[in-house]
Short mmCIF file of C-alpha atoms (C1' of nucleotides) in Angstrom, two decimals:
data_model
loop_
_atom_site.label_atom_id
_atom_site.label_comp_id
_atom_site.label_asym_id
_atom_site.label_seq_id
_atom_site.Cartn_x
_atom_site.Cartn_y
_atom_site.Cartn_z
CA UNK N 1 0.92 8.82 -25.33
CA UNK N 2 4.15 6.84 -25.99
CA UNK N 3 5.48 6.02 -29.35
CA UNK N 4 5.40 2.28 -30.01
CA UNK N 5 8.98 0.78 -29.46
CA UNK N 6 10.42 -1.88 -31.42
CA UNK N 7 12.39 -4.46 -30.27
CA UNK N 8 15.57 -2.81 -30.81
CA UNK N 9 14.78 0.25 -29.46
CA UNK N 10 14.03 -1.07 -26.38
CA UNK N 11 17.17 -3.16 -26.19
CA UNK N 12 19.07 -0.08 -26.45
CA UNK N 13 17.08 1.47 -23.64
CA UNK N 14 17.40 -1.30 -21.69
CA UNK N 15 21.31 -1.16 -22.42
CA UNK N 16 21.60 2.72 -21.80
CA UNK N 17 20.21 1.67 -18.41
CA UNK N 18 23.02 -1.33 -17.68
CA UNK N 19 20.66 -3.82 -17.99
CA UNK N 20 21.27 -6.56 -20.64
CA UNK N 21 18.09 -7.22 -23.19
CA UNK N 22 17.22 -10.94 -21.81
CA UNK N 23 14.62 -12.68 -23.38
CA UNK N 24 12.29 -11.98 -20.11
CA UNK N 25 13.05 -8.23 -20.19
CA UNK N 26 12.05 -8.07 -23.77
CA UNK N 27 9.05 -10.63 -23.90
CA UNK N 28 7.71 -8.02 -20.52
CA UNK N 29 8.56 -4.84 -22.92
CA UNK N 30 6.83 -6.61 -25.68
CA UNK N 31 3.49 -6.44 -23.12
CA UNK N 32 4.11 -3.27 -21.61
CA UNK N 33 5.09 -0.50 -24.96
CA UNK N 34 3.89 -2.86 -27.82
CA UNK N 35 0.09 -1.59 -27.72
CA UNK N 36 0.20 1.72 -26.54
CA UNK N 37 -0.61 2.96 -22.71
CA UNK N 38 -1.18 0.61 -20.12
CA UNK N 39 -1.34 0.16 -16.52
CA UNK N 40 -0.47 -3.20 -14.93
CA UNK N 41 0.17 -4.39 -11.33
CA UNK N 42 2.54 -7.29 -11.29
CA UNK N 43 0.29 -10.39 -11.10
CA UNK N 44 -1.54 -8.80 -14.02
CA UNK N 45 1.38 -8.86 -16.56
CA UNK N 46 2.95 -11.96 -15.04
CA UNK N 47 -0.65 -13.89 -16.03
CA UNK N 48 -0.39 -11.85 -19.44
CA UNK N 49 3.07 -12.73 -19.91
CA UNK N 50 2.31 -16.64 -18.61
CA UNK N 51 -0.72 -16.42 -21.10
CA UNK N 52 0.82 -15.02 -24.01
CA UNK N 53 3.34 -18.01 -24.10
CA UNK N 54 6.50 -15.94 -22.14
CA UNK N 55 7.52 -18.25 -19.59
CA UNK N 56 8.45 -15.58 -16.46
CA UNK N 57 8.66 -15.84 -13.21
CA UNK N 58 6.83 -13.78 -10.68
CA UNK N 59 10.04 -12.63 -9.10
CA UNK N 60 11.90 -11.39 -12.74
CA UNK N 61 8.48 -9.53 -13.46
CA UNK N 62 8.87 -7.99 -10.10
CA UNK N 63 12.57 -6.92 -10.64
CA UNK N 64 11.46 -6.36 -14.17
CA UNK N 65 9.08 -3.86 -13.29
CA UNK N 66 11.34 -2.13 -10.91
CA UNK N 67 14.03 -1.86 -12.91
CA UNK N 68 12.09 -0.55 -15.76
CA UNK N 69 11.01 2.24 -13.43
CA UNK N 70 14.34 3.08 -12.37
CA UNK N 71 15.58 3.43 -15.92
CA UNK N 72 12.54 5.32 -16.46
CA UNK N 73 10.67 3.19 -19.32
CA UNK N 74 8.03 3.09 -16.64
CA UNK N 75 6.15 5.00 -13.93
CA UNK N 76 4.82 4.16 -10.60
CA UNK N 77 1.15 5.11 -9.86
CA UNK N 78 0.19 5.19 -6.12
CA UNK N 79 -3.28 4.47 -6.05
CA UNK N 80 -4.37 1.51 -4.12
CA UNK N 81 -2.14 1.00 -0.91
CA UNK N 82 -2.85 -3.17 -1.68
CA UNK N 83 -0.81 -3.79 -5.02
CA UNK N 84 1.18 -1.04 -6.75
CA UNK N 85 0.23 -0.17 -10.44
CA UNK N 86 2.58 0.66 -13.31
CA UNK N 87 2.35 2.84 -16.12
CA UNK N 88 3.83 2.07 -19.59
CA UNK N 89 3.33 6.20 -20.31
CA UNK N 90 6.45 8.35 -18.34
CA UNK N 91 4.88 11.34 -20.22
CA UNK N 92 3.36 14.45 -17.85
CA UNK N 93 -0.25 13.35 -17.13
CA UNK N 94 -2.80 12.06 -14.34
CA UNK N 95 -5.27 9.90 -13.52
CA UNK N 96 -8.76 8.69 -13.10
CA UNK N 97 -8.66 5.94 -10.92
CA UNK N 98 -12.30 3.74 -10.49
CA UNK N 99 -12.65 2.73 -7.23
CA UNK N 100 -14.82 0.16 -8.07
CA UNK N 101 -13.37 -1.68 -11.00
CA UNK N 102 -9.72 -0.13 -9.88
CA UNK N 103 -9.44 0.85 -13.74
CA UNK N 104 -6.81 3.54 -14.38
CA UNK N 105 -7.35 6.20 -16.75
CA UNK N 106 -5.13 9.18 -18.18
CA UNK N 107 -5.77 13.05 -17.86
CA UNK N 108 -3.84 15.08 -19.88
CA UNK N 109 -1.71 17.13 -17.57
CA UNK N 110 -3.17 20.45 -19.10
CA UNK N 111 -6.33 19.68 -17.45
CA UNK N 112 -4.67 20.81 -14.03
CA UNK N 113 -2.88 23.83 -12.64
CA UNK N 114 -0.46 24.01 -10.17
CA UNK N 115 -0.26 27.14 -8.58
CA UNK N 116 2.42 28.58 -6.69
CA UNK N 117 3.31 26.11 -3.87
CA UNK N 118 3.52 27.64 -0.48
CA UNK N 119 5.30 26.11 2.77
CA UNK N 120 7.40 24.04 0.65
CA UNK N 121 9.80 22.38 3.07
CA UNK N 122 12.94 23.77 3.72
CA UNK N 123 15.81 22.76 0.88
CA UNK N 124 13.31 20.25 -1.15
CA UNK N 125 12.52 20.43 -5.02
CA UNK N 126 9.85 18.97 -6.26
CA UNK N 127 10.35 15.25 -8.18
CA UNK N 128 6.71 15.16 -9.04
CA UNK N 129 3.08 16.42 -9.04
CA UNK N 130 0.24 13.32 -8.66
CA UNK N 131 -2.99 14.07 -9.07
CA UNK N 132 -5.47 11.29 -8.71
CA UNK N 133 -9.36 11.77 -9.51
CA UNK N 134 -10.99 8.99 -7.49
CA UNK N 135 -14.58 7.95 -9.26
CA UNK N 136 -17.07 5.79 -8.29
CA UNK N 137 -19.93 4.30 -9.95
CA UNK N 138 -22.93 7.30 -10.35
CA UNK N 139 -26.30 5.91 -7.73
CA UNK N 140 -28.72 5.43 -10.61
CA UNK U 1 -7.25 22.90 9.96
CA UNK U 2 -9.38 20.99 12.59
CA UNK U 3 -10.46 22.66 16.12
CA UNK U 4 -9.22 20.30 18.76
CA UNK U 5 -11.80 18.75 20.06
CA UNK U 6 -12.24 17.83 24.04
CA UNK U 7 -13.22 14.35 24.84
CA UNK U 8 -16.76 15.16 25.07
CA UNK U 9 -16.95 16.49 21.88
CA UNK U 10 -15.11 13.36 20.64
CA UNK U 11 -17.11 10.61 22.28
CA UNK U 12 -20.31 12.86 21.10
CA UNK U 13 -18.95 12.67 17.31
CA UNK U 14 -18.06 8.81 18.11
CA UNK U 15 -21.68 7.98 18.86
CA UNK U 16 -23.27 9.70 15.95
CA UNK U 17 -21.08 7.58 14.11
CA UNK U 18 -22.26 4.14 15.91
CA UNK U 19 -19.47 3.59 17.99
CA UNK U 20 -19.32 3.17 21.62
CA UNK U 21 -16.58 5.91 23.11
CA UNK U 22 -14.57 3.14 24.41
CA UNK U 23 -11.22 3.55 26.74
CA UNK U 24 -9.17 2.38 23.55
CA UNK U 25 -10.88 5.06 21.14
CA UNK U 26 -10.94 7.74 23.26
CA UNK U 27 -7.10 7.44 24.38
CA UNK U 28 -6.72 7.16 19.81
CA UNK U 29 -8.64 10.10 19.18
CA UNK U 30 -6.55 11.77 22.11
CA UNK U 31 -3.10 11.19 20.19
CA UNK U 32 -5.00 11.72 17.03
CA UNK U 33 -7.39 15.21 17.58
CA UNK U 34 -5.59 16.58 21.00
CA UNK U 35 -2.73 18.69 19.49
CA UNK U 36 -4.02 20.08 15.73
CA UNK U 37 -3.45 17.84 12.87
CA UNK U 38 -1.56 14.90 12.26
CA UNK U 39 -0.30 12.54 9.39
CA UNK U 40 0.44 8.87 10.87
CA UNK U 41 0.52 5.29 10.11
CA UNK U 42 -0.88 2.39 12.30
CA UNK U 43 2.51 1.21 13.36
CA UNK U 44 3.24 5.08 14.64
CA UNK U 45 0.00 5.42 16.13
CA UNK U 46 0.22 2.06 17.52
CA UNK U 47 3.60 3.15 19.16
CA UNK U 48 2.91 6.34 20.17
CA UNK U 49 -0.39 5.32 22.67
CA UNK U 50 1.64 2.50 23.86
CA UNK U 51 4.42 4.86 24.59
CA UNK U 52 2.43 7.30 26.25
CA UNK U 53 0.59 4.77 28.48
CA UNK U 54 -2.41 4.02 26.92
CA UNK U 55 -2.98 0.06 26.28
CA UNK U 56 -4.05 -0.63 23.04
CA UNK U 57 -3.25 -3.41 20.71
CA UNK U 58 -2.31 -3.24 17.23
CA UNK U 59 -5.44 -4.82 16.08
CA UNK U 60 -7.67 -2.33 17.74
CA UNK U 61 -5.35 0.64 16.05
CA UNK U 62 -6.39 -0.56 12.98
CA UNK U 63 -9.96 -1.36 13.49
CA UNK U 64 -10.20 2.21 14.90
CA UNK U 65 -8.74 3.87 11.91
CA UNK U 66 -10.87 2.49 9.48
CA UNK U 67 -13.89 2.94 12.11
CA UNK U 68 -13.00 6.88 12.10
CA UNK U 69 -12.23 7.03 8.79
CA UNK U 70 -15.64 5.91 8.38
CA UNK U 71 -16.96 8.13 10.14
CA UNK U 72 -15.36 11.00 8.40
CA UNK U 73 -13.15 11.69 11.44
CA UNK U 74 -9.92 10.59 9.46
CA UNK U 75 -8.77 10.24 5.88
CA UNK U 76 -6.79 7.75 4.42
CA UNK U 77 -3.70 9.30 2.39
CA UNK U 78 -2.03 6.97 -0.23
CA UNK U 79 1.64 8.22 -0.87
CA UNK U 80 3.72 5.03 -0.28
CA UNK U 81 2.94 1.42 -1.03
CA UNK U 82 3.90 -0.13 1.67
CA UNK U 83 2.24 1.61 4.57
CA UNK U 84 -1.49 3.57 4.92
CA UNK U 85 -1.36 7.10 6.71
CA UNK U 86 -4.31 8.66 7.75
CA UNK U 87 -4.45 12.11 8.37
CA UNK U 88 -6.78 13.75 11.22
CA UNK U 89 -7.35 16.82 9.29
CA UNK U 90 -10.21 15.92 6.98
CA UNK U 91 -10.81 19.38 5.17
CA UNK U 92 -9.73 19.73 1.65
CA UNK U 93 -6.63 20.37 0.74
CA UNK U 94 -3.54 18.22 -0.88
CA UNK U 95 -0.09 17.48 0.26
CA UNK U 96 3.78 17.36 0.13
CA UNK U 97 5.40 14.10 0.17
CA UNK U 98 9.17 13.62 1.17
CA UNK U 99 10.09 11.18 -0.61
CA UNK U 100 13.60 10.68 2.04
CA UNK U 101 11.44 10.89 4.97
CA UNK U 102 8.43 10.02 4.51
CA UNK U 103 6.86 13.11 6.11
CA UNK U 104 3.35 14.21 4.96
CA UNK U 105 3.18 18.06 4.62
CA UNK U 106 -0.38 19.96 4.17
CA UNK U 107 -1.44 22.12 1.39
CA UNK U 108 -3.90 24.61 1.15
CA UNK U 109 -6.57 23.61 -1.60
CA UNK U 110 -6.53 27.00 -3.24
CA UNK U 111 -2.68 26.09 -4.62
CA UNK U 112 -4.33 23.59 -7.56
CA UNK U 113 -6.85 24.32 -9.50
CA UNK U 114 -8.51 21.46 -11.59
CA UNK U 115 -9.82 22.49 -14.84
CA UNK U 116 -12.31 20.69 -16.86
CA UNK U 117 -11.69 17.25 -16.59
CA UNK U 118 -11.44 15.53 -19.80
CA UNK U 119 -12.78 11.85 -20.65
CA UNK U 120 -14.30 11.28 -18.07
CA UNK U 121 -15.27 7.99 -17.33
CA UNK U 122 -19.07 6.99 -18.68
CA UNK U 123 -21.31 6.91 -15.38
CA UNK U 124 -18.90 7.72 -12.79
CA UNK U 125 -18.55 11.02 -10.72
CA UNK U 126 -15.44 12.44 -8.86
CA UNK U 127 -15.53 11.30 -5.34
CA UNK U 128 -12.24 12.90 -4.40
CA UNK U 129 -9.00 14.72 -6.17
CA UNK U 130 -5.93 13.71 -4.56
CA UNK U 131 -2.51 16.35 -5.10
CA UNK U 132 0.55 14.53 -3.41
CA UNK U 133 3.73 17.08 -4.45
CA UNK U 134 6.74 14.42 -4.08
CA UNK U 135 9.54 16.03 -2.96
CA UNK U 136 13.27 15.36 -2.40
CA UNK U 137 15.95 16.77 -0.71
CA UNK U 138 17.96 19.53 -2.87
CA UNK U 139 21.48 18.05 -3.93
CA UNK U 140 23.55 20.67 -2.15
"C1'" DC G 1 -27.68 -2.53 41.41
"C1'" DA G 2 -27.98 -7.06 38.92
"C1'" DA G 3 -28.72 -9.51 34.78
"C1'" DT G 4 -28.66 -9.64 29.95
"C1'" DA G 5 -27.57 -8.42 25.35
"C1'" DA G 6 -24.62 -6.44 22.15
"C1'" DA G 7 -20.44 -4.21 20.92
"C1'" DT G 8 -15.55 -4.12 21.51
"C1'" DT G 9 -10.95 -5.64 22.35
"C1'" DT G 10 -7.32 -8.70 21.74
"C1'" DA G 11 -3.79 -12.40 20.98
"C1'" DG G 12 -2.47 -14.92 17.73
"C1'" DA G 13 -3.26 -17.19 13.37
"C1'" DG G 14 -3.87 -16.23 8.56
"C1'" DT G 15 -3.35 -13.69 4.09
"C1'" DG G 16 -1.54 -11.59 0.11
"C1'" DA G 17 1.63 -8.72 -2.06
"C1'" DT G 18 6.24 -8.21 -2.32
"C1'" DT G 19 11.19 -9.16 -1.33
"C1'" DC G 20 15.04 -12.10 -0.38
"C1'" DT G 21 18.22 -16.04 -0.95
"C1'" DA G 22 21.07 -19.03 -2.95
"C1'" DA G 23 21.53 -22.13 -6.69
"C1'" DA G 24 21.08 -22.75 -11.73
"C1'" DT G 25 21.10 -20.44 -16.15
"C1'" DT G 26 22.38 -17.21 -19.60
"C1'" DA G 27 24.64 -13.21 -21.74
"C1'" DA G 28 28.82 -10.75 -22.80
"C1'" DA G 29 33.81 -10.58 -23.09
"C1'" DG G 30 38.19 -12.49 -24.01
"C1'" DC M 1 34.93 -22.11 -26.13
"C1'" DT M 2 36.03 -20.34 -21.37
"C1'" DT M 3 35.44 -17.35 -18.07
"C1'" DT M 4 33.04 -13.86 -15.58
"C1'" DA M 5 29.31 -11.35 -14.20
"C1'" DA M 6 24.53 -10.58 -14.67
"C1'" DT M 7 20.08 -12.66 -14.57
"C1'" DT M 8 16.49 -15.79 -13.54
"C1'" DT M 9 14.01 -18.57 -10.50
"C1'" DA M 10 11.67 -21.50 -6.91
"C1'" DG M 11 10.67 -21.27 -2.70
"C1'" DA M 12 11.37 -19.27 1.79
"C1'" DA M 13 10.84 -15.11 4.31
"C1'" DT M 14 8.82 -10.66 5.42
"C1'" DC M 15 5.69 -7.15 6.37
"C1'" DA M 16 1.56 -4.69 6.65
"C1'" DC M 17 -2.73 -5.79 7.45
"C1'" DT M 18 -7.05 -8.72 8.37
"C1'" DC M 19 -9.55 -12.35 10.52
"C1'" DT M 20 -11.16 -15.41 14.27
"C1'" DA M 21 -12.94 -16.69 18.32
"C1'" DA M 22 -12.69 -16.05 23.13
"C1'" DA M 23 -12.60 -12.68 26.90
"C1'" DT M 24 -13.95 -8.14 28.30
"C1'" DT M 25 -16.54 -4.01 28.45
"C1'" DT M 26 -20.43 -1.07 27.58
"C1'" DA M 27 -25.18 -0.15 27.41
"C1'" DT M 28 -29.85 -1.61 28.50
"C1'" DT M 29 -33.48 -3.41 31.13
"C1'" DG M 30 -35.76 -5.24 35.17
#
DNA sequence: CAATAAATTTAGAGTGATTCTAAATTAAAG
DNA sequence: CTTTAATTTAGAATCACTCTAAATTTATTG
C-alpha cells in the first residue's frame, strides 16, 4: 500500500514530472492517493471528482490520468478490453478482478512466483509481470 | 499446443457447439486452426481471409470470434486496451507481450507458479489466472 | 427435389470509450 | 503587470465494436 500524500508532496511529484500542480491535477490527486488504494476508470473519478465539488472536465481527467501514469504516480491495469482501469498503488502486486461486479482487488506480489522465463524474445527485457485472477460469483 | 484440426474435425467441433459449419466459419477456423497456433485481432483476421480469398465481412469476424470463443475453440487475451486478440491455442499457459509490437508470445504454464492466494474475495472462485510478461525492446 | 423453418450473414447505422482540436484560461517567469 | 508557455475544455472526431433488419443460406420435412 501507498503512503498517503499531502498536498505538497504531490505538487512536487507532479513538478519532478514537468507538469505544473493546477488546481485539476491536485483536486484528481486529492481522489486518487488521499484514501489509500484505489482503482478508477475515467468516468468513475470524473463523476467522483464532479460529485465531490471539483469542477473537471472529462478530457483533463483523461490527460490527467495519463499523465499521472507516465510520471508513474499511477498504474495501468488491463483487465476489461471496454474501459481501462487505474491504480493509485505503483507498488509490486496483482489482482483479483470480479467479472461480475468488475471490482479490482490487490494480491500481494509474494503470493506468485515467476520462474525462469523461457523463449523470451530475442533482445527484450521485461517492463512488467501481470497477473490477473479472474473470479466469478460461486453457483450456490 | 493445439493439433491442427481438418475441416471435418472442425465443422464436427462447430456443431457440438450449436453452430451450423457455415462457408464463413469454416474459411475462419481455416486461418485460425490450419497452421498451429495463432494470436490475432478481428481487424487481422478480418484482413487476412479477405486477403486470401475468402469473403467474409467484418461483422461476421466478430460474431465468429465470440461464437468460438464460446465454444471453447478460442480465448480472448486482454493485453492492450484498444484492441481484443484471441488466441487459437486454448490450453493453459500465459504469455509475452511486446509492448513495441504488439506481438503475443506463448508461455508454458509450468514457468509461474501461483501460491496460496490471499484475500480472496467472499463467495467467488478463480475462473482463470492470466500471466502477460510485458516486454520491451533492450536499449542497445 | 421442393417447400418451409430457422440460423446465419451482412451492410450500414449506432454506441461508447477515448482522443483530438482549437480557442479560452491559467500558471510561471521576467 | 506582461509575456510566454502550459493547461483546460467543449465539442467534434475516431475507432473498435455491436446492433438491426433485410437478404441469404442451411437444415428439415413432406
Amino acid at each position: 500500500m501507498n503512503t498517503p500524500r499531502n498536498q505538497e508532496t504531490l505538487a512536487r511529484a507532479l513538478r519532478k514530472a514537468g507538469l505544473r500542480p493546477t488546481r485539476q491535477r491536485l483536486s484528481l490527486a486529492q481522489c486518487l492517493f488521499a484514501n489509500g488504494d484505489r482503482h478508477v476508470t475515467a468516468e468513475a473519478l470524473y463523476a467522483e471528482a464532479v460529485a465531490a465539488g471539483y469542477p473537471v472536465s472529462l478530457a483533463t481527467v483523461y490527460n490527467t490520468l495519463h499523465q499521472f501514469t507516465g510520471a508513474g504516480l499511477l498504474r495501468q491495469v488491463m483487465v476489461d478490453t471496454n474501459r481501462s482501469y487505474f491504480d493509485s498503488n505503483t507498488s509490486d502486486h496483482h489482482h483479483y478482478f470480479h467479472e461480475e461486479t468488475g471490482e479490482l482487488v490487490d494480491i500481494p506480489s509474494h503470493a506468485v512466483t515467476v520462474g525462469d522465463l523461457p523463449n523470451m524474445p530475442e533482445g527484450a527485457e521485461v517492463s512488467r509481470v501481470e497477473v490477473v485472477v479472474r473470479v466469478h460469483q460461486r453457483a450456490s
